[in-house]
Short mmCIF file of C-alpha atoms (C1' of nucleotides) in Angstrom, two decimals:
data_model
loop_
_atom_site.label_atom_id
_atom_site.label_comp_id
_atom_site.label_asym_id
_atom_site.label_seq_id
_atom_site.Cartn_x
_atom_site.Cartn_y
_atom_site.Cartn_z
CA UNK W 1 -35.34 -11.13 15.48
CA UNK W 2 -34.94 -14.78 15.31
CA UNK W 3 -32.19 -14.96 18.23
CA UNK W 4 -33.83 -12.62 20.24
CA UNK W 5 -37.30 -14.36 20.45
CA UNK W 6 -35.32 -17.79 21.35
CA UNK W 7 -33.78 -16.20 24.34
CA UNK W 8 -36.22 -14.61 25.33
CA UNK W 9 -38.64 -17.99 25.26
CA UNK W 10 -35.42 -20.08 27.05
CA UNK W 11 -35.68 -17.20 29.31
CA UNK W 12 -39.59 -17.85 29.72
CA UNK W 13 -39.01 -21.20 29.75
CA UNK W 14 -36.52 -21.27 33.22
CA UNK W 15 -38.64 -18.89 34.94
CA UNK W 16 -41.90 -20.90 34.49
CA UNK W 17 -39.93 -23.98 35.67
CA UNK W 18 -38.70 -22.14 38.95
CA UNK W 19 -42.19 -20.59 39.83
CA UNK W 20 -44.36 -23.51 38.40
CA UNK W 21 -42.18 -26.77 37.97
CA UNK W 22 -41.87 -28.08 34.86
CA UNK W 23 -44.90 -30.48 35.11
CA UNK W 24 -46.87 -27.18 35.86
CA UNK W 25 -44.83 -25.90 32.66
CA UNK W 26 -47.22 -25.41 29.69
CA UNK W 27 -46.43 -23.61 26.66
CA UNK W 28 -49.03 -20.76 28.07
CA UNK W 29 -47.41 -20.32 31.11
CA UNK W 30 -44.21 -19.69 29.00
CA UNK W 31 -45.52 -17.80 26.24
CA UNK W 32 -47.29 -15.38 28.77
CA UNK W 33 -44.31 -14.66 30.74
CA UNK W 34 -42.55 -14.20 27.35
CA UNK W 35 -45.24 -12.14 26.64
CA UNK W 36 -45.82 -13.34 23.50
CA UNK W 37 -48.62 -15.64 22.23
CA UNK W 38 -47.76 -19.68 22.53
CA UNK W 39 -47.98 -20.46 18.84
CA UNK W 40 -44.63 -18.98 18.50
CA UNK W 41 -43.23 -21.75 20.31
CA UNK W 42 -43.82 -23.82 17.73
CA UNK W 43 -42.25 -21.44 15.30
CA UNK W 44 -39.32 -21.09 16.69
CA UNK W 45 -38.06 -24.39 18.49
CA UNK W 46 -40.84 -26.88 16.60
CA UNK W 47 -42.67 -27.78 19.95
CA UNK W 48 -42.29 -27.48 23.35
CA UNK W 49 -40.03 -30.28 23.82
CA UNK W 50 -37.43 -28.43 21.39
CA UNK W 51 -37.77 -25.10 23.75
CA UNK W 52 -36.72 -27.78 26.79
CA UNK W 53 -34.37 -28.97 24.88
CA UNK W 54 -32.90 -25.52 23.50
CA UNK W 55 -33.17 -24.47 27.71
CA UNK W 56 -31.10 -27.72 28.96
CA UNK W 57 -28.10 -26.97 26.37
CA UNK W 58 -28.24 -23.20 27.41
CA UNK W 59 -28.00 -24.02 31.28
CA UNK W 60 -25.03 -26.64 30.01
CA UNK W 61 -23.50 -23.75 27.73
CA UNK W 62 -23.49 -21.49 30.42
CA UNK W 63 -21.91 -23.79 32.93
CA UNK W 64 -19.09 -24.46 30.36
CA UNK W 65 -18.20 -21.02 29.73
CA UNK W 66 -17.84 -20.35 33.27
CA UNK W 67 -15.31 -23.25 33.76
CA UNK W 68 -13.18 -21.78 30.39
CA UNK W 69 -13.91 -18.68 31.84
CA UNK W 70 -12.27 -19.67 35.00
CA UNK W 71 -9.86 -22.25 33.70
CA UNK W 72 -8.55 -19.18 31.43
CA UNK W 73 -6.96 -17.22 34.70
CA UNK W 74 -4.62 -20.68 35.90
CA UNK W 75 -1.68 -21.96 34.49
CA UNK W 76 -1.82 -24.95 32.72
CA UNK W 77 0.31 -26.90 35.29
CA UNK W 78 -1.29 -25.48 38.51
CA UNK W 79 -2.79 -29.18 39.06
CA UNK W 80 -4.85 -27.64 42.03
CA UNK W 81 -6.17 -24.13 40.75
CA UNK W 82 -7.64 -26.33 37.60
CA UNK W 83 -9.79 -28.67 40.38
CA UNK W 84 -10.64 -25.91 41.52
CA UNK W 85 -11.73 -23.61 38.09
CA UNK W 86 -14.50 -27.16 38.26
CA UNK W 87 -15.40 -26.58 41.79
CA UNK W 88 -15.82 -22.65 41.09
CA UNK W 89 -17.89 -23.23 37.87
CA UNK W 90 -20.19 -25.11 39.59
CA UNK W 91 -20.63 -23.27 42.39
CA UNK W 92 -20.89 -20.09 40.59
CA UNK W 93 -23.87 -17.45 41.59
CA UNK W 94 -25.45 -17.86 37.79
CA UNK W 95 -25.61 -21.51 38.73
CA UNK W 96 -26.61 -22.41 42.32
CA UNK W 97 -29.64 -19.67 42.48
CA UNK W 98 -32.72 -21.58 43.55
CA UNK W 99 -34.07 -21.23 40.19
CA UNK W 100 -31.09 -22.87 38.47
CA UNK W 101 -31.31 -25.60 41.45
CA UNK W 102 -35.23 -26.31 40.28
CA UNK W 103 -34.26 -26.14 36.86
CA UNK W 104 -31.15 -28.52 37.06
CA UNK W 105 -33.25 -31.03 39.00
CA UNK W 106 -36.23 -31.25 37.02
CA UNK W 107 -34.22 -31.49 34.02
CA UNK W 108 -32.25 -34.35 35.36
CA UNK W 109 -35.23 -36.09 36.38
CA UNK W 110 -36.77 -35.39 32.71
CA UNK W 111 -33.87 -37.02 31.06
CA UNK W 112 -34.38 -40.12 32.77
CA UNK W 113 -36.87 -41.14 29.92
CA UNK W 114 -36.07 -38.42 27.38
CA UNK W 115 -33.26 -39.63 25.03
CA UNK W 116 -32.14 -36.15 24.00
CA UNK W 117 -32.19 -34.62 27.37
CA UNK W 118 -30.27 -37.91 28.51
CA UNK W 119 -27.87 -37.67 25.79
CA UNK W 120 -27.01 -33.68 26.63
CA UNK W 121 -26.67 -35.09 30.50
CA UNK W 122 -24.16 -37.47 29.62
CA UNK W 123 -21.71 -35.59 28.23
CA UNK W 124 -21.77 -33.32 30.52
CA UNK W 125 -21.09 -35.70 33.08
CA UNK W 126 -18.52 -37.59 31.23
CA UNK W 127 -16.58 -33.65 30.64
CA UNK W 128 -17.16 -33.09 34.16
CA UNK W 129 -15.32 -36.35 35.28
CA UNK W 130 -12.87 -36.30 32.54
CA UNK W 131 -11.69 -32.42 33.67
CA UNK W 132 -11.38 -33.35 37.46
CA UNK W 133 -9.62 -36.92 36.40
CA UNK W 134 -6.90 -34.94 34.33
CA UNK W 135 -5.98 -32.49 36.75
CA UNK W 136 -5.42 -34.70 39.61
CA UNK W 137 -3.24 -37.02 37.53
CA UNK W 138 -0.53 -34.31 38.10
CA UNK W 139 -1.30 -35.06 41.64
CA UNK W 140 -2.05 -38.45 42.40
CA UNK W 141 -1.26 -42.01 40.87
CA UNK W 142 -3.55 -42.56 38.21
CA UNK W 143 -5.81 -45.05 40.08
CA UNK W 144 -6.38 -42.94 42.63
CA UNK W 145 -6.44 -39.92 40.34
CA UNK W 146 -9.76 -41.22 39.27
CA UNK W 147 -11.41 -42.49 42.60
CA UNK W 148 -10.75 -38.90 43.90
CA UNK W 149 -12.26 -37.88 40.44
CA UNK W 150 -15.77 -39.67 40.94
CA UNK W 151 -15.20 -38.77 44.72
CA UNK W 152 -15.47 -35.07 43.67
CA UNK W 153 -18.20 -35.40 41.42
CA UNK W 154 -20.67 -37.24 43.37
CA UNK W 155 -20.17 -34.17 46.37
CA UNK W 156 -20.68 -31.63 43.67
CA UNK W 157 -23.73 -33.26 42.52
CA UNK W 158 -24.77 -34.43 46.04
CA UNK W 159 -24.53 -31.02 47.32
CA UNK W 160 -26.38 -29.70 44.39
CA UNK W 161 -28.86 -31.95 44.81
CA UNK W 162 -29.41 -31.10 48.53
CA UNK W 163 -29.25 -27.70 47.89
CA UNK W 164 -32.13 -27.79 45.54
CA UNK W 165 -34.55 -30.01 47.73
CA UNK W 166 -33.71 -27.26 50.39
CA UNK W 167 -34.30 -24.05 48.48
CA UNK W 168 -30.75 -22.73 48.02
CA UNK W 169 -27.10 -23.71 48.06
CA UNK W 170 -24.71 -22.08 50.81
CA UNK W 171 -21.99 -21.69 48.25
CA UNK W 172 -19.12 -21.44 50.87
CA UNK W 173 -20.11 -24.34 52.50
CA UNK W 174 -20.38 -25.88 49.53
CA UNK W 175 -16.41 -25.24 48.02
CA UNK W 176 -15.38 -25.75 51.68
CA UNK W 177 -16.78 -29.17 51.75
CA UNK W 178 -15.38 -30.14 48.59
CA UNK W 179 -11.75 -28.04 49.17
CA UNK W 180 -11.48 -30.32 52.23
CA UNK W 181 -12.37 -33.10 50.41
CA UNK W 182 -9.56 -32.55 48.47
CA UNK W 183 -7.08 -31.17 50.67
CA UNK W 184 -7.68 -34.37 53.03
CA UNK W 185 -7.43 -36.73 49.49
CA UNK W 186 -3.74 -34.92 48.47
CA UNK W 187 -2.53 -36.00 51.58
CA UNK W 188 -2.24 -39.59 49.95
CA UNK W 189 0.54 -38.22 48.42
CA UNK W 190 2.37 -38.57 51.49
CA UNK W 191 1.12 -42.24 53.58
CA UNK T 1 -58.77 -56.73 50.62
CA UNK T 2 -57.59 -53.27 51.46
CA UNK T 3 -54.04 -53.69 52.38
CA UNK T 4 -53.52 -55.93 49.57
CA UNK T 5 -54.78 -53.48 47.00
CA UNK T 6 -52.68 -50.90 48.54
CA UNK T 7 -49.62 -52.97 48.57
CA UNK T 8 -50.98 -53.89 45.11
CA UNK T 9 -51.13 -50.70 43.68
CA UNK T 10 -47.80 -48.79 45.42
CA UNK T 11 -45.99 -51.99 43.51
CA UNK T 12 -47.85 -50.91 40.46
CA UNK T 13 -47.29 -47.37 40.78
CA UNK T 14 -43.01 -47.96 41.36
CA UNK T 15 -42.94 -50.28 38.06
CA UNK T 16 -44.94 -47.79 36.14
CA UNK T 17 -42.62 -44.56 37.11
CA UNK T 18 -39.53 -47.10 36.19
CA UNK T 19 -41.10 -47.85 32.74
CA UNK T 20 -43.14 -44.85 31.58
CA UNK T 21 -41.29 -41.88 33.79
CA UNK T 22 -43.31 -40.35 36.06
CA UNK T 23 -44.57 -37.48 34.04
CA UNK T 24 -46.04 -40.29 31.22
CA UNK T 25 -47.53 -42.36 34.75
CA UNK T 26 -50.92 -41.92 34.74
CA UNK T 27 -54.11 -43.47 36.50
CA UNK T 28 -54.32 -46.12 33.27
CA UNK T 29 -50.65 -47.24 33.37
CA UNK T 30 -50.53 -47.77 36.89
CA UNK T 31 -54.16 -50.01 37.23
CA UNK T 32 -53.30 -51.74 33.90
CA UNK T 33 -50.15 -52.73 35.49
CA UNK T 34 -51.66 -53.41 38.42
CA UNK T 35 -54.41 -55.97 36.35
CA UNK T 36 -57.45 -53.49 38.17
CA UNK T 37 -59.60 -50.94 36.93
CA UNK T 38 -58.55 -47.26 37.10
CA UNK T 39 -61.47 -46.23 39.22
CA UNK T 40 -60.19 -48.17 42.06
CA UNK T 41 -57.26 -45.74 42.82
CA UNK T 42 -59.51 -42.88 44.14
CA UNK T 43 -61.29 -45.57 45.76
CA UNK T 44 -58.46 -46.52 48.14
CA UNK T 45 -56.35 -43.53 48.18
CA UNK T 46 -58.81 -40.81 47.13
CA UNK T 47 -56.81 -39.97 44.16
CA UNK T 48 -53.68 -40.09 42.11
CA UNK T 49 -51.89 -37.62 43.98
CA UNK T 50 -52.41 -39.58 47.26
CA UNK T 51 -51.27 -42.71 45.47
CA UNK T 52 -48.28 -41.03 44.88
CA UNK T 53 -47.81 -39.51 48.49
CA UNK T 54 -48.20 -43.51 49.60
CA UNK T 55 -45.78 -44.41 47.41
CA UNK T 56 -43.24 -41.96 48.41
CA UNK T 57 -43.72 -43.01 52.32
CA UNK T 58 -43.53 -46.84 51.10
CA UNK T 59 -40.09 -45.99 50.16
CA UNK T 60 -39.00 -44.10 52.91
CA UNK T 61 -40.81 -46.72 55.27
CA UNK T 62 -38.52 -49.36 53.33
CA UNK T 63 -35.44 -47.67 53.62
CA UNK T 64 -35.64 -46.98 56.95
CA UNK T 65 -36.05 -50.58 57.86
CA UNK T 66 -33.30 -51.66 56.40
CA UNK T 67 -31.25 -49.10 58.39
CA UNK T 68 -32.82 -50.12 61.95
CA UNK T 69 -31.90 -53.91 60.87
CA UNK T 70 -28.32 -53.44 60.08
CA UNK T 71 -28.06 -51.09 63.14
CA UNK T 72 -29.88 -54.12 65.66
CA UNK T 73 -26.42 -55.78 64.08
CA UNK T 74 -23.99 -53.52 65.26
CA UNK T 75 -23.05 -52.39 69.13
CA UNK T 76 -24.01 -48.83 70.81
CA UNK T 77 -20.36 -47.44 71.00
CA UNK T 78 -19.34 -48.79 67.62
CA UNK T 79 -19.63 -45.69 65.56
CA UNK T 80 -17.89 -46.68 62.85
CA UNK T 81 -20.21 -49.61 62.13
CA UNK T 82 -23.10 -47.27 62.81
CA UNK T 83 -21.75 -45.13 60.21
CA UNK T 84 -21.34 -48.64 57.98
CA UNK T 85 -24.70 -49.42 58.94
CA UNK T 86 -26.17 -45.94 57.50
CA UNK T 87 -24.30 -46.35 54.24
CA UNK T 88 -25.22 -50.03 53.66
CA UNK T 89 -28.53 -49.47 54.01
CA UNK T 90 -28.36 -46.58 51.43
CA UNK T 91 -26.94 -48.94 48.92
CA UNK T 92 -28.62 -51.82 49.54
CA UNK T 93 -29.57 -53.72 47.13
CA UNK T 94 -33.24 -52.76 47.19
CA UNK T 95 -32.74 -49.20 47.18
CA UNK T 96 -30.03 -49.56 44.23
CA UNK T 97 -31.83 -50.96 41.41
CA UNK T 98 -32.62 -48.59 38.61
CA UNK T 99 -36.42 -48.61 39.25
CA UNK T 100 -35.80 -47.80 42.52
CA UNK T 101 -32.93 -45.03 41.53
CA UNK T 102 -35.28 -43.21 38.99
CA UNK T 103 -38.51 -43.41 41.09
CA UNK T 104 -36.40 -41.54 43.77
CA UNK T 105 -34.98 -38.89 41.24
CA UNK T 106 -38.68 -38.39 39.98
CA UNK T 107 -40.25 -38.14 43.73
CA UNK T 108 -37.24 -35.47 44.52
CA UNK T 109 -38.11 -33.43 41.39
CA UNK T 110 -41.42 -33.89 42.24
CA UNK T 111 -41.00 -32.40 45.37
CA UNK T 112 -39.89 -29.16 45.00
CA UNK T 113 -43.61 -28.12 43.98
CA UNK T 114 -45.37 -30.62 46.11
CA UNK T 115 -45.75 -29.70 49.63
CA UNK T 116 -46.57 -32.71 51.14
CA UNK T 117 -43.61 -34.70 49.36
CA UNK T 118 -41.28 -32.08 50.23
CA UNK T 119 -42.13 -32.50 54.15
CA UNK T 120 -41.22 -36.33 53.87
CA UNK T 121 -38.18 -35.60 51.81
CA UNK T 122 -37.22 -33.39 53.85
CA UNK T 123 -37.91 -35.04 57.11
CA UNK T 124 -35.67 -38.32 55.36
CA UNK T 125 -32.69 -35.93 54.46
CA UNK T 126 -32.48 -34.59 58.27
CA UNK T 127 -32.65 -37.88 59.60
CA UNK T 128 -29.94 -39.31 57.27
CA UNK T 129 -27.47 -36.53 58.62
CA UNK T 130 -28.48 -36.57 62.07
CA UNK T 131 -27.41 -40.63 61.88
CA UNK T 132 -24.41 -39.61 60.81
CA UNK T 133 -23.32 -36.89 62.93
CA UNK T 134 -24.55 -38.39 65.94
CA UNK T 135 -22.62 -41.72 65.32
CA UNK T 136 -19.40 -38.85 63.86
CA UNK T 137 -19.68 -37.64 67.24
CA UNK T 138 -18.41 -40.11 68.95
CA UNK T 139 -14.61 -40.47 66.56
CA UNK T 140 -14.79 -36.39 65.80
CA UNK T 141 -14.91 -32.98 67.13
CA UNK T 142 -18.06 -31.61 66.88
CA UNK T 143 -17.54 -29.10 64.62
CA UNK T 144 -15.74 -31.42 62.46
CA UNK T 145 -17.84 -34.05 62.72
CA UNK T 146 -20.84 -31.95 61.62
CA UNK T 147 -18.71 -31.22 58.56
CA UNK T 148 -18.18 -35.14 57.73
CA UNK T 149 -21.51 -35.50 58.28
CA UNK T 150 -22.70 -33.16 55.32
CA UNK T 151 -20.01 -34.10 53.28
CA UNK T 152 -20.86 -38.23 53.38
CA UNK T 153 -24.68 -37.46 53.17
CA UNK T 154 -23.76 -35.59 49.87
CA UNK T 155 -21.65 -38.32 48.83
CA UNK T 156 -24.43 -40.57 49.08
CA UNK T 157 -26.90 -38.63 47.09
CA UNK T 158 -24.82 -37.48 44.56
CA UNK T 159 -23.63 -41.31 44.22
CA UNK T 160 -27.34 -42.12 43.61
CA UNK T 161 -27.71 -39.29 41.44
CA UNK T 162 -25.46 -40.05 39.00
CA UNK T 163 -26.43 -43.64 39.25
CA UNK T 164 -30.27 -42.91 38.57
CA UNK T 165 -28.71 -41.27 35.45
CA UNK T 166 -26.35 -43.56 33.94
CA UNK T 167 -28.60 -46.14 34.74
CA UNK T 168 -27.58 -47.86 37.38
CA UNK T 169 -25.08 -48.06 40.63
CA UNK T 170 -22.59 -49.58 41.27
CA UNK T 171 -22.40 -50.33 44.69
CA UNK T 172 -19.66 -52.36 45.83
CA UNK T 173 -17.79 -48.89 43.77
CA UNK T 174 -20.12 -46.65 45.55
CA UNK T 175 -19.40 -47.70 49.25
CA UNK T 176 -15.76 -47.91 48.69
CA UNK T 177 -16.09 -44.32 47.49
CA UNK T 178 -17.63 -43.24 51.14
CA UNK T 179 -15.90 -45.57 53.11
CA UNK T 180 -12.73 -44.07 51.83
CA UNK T 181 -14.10 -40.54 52.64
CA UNK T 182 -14.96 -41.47 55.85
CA UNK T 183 -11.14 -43.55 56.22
CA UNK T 184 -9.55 -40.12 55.16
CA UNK T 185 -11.42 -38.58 57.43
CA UNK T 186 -11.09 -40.27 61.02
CA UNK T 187 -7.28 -39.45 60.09
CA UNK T 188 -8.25 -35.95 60.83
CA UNK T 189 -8.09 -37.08 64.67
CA UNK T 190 -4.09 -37.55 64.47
CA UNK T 191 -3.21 -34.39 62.70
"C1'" DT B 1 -39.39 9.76 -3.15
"C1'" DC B 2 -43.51 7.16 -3.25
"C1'" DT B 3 -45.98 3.03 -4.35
"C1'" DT B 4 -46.20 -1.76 -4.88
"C1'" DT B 5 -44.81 -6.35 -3.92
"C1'" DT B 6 -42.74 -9.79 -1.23
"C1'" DT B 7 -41.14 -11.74 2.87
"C1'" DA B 8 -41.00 -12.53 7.73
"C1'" DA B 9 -43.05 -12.46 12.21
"C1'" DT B 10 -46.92 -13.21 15.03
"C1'" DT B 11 -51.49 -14.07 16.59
"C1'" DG B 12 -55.29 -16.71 18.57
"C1'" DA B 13 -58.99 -19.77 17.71
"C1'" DA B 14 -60.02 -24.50 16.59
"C1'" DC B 15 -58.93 -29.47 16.92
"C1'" DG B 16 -57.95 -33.92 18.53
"C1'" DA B 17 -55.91 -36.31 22.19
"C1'" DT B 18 -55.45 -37.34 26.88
"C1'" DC B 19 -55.94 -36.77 31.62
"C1'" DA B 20 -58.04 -37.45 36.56
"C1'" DA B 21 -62.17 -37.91 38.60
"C1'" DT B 22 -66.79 -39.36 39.04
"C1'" DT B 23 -70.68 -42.34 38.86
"C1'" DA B 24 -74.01 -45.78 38.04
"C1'" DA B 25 -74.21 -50.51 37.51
"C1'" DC B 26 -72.58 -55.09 38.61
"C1'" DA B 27 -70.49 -58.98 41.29
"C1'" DA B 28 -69.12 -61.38 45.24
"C1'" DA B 29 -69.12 -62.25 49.88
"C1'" DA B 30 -71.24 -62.11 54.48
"C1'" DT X 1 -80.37 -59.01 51.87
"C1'" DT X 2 -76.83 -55.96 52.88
"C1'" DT X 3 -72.28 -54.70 52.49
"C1'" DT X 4 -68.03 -54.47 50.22
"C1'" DG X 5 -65.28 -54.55 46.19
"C1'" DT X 6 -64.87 -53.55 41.41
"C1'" DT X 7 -65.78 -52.22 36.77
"C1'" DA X 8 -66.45 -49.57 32.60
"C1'" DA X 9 -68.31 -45.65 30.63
"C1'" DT X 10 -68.64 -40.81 31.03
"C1'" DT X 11 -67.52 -35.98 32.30
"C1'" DG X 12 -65.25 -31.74 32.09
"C1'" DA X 13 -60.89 -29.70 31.92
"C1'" DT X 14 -56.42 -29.08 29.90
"C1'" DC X 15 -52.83 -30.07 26.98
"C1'" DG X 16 -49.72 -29.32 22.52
"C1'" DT X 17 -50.23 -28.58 17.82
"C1'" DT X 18 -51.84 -26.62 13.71
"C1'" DC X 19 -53.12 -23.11 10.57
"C1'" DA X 20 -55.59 -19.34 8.29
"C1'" DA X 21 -55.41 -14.56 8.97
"C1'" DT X 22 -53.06 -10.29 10.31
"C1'" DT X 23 -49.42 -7.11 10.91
"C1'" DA X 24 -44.86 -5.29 10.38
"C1'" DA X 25 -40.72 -4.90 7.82
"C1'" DA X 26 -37.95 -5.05 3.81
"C1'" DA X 27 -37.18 -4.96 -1.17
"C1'" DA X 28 -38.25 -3.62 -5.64
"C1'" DG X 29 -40.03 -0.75 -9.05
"C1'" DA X 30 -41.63 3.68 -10.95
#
DNA sequence: TCTTTTTAATTGAACGATCAATTAACAAAA
DNA sequence: TTTTGTTAATTGATCGTTCAATTAAAAAGA
């Protein structure tokens, strides 16, 4: 029982953040959608912050097993189909909904004075950057390996970003920006 | 008096969402820092919420100054150094500082569930890609430069992004990031 | 099999804290 | 004196948490 309740609260939890925000989030608005009563919160995740807490590692969990998911179907030394297992993952349907936008955002924003949250978002990052970086080392000279690296990042986060303030990502327009990005950026190889 | 206490306060207001967060900013925390009483924010903006809305169009207002100045520096047909003159003014050093990173993070979350912050945000992101593409136009195709356009606005944000989170930009790091997008880019008119 | 006992899950009302907003009173300037 | 600026206390609403009480499920005993 005890598994089930916490996804069904995380559940709660995301879906109160996409139709309320999460400053409009109280642990009523959750528990009713849950359709349970809000004391439970407590129960289970020992406040509300642990439920947003126990929500931001799910949305991180998720995004990771995508990118194995994905990584899983390249070879190891197909530099270019690893990039792009990253760029897929993140611009995966489960991901770039407008609720998973709002969610992303506001959690982002949260972490900026929320050690935990800021702690999850970090390494996150830092796996993010560190998975782009070692696949275009097979690619590029080291130096550039990484500029490329942060290069790729900041679109995928910049285009998340704008995608959220607008409502929804255009997922093909989003991998096409960033596949150009990096088809222009391999052509180093050669100047 | 008035436009002192309103300068007064907006100052107050930016400090407190840089120390507290914005979600632990509240009317106390903002007139405390201030050195005023917490009845004088309805007084001159008829609320919290329109405090907030000032705020918000203080640091648009800002930004956008610094962009007209650095454009007065540069020539019509230079579109390259209008393009510079868009991304300096993004990472100026005003606009770079971690207060000003996280106050921007919080106003974008705050946003999406805030219809009169999501019109100015809104209004600053299609102005910030119209600059670009416009100045694009003139060392691009169209089509293409419409592309470069999206693609160095996301830069930009996603730059500023990941700055608000780590805690801070680096922008001599950050510029040569989109400068070297845009370098790769204008190469795209010889292939 | 049929009670009895124990454990786990869940509720919802009550509580204290905190918030934004209001207001009446006060001070300073004109 | 009249207006403008400001304060400090108060109001009503809302928040997260807690906890005694209830129900459902499981285990044990006869």
């Amino acid at each position: 029982m005890q598994p089930l309740r916490r996804r069904q609260l995380i559940d709660a939890t995301l879906a109160s953040i996409d139709q309320h925000g999460l400053h409009n989030t109280t642990i009523v608005t959750i528990s009713r959608l849950a359709g349970v009563s809000s004391g439970i919160i407590s129960h289970y995740f020992g406040g509300k912050n642990g439920l947003l807490e126990a929500s931001m590692r799910h949305l991180l969990k998720e995004l990771g097993d995508t990118y194995k998911a994905r990584l899983a179907k390249v070879s190891t030394d197909d530099a270019e189909g690893r990039v792009m297992a990253v760029l897929e993952a993140n611009f995966d349907r489960v991901q770039t909904s407008p609720a998973a936008c709002k969610t992303w955002l506001a959690f982002w924003a949260e972490a900026m004075h929320q050690p935990e949250l800021a702690r999850l978002q970090k390494v996150n990052a830092q796996r993010l950057l560190s998975n782009l970086r070692a696949a275009l080392k097979q690619l590029l000279p080291a130096a550039r390996a990484q500029l490329v690296a942060q290069g790729l990042a900041a679109l995928i986060d910049g285009v998340w970003l704008r995608g959220a303030l607008e409502g929804g990502i255009d997922t093909q327009q989003a991998k096409a920006l960033c596949r150009d990005y990096l088809a222009q950026q391999l052509k180093y190889k050669d100047s």
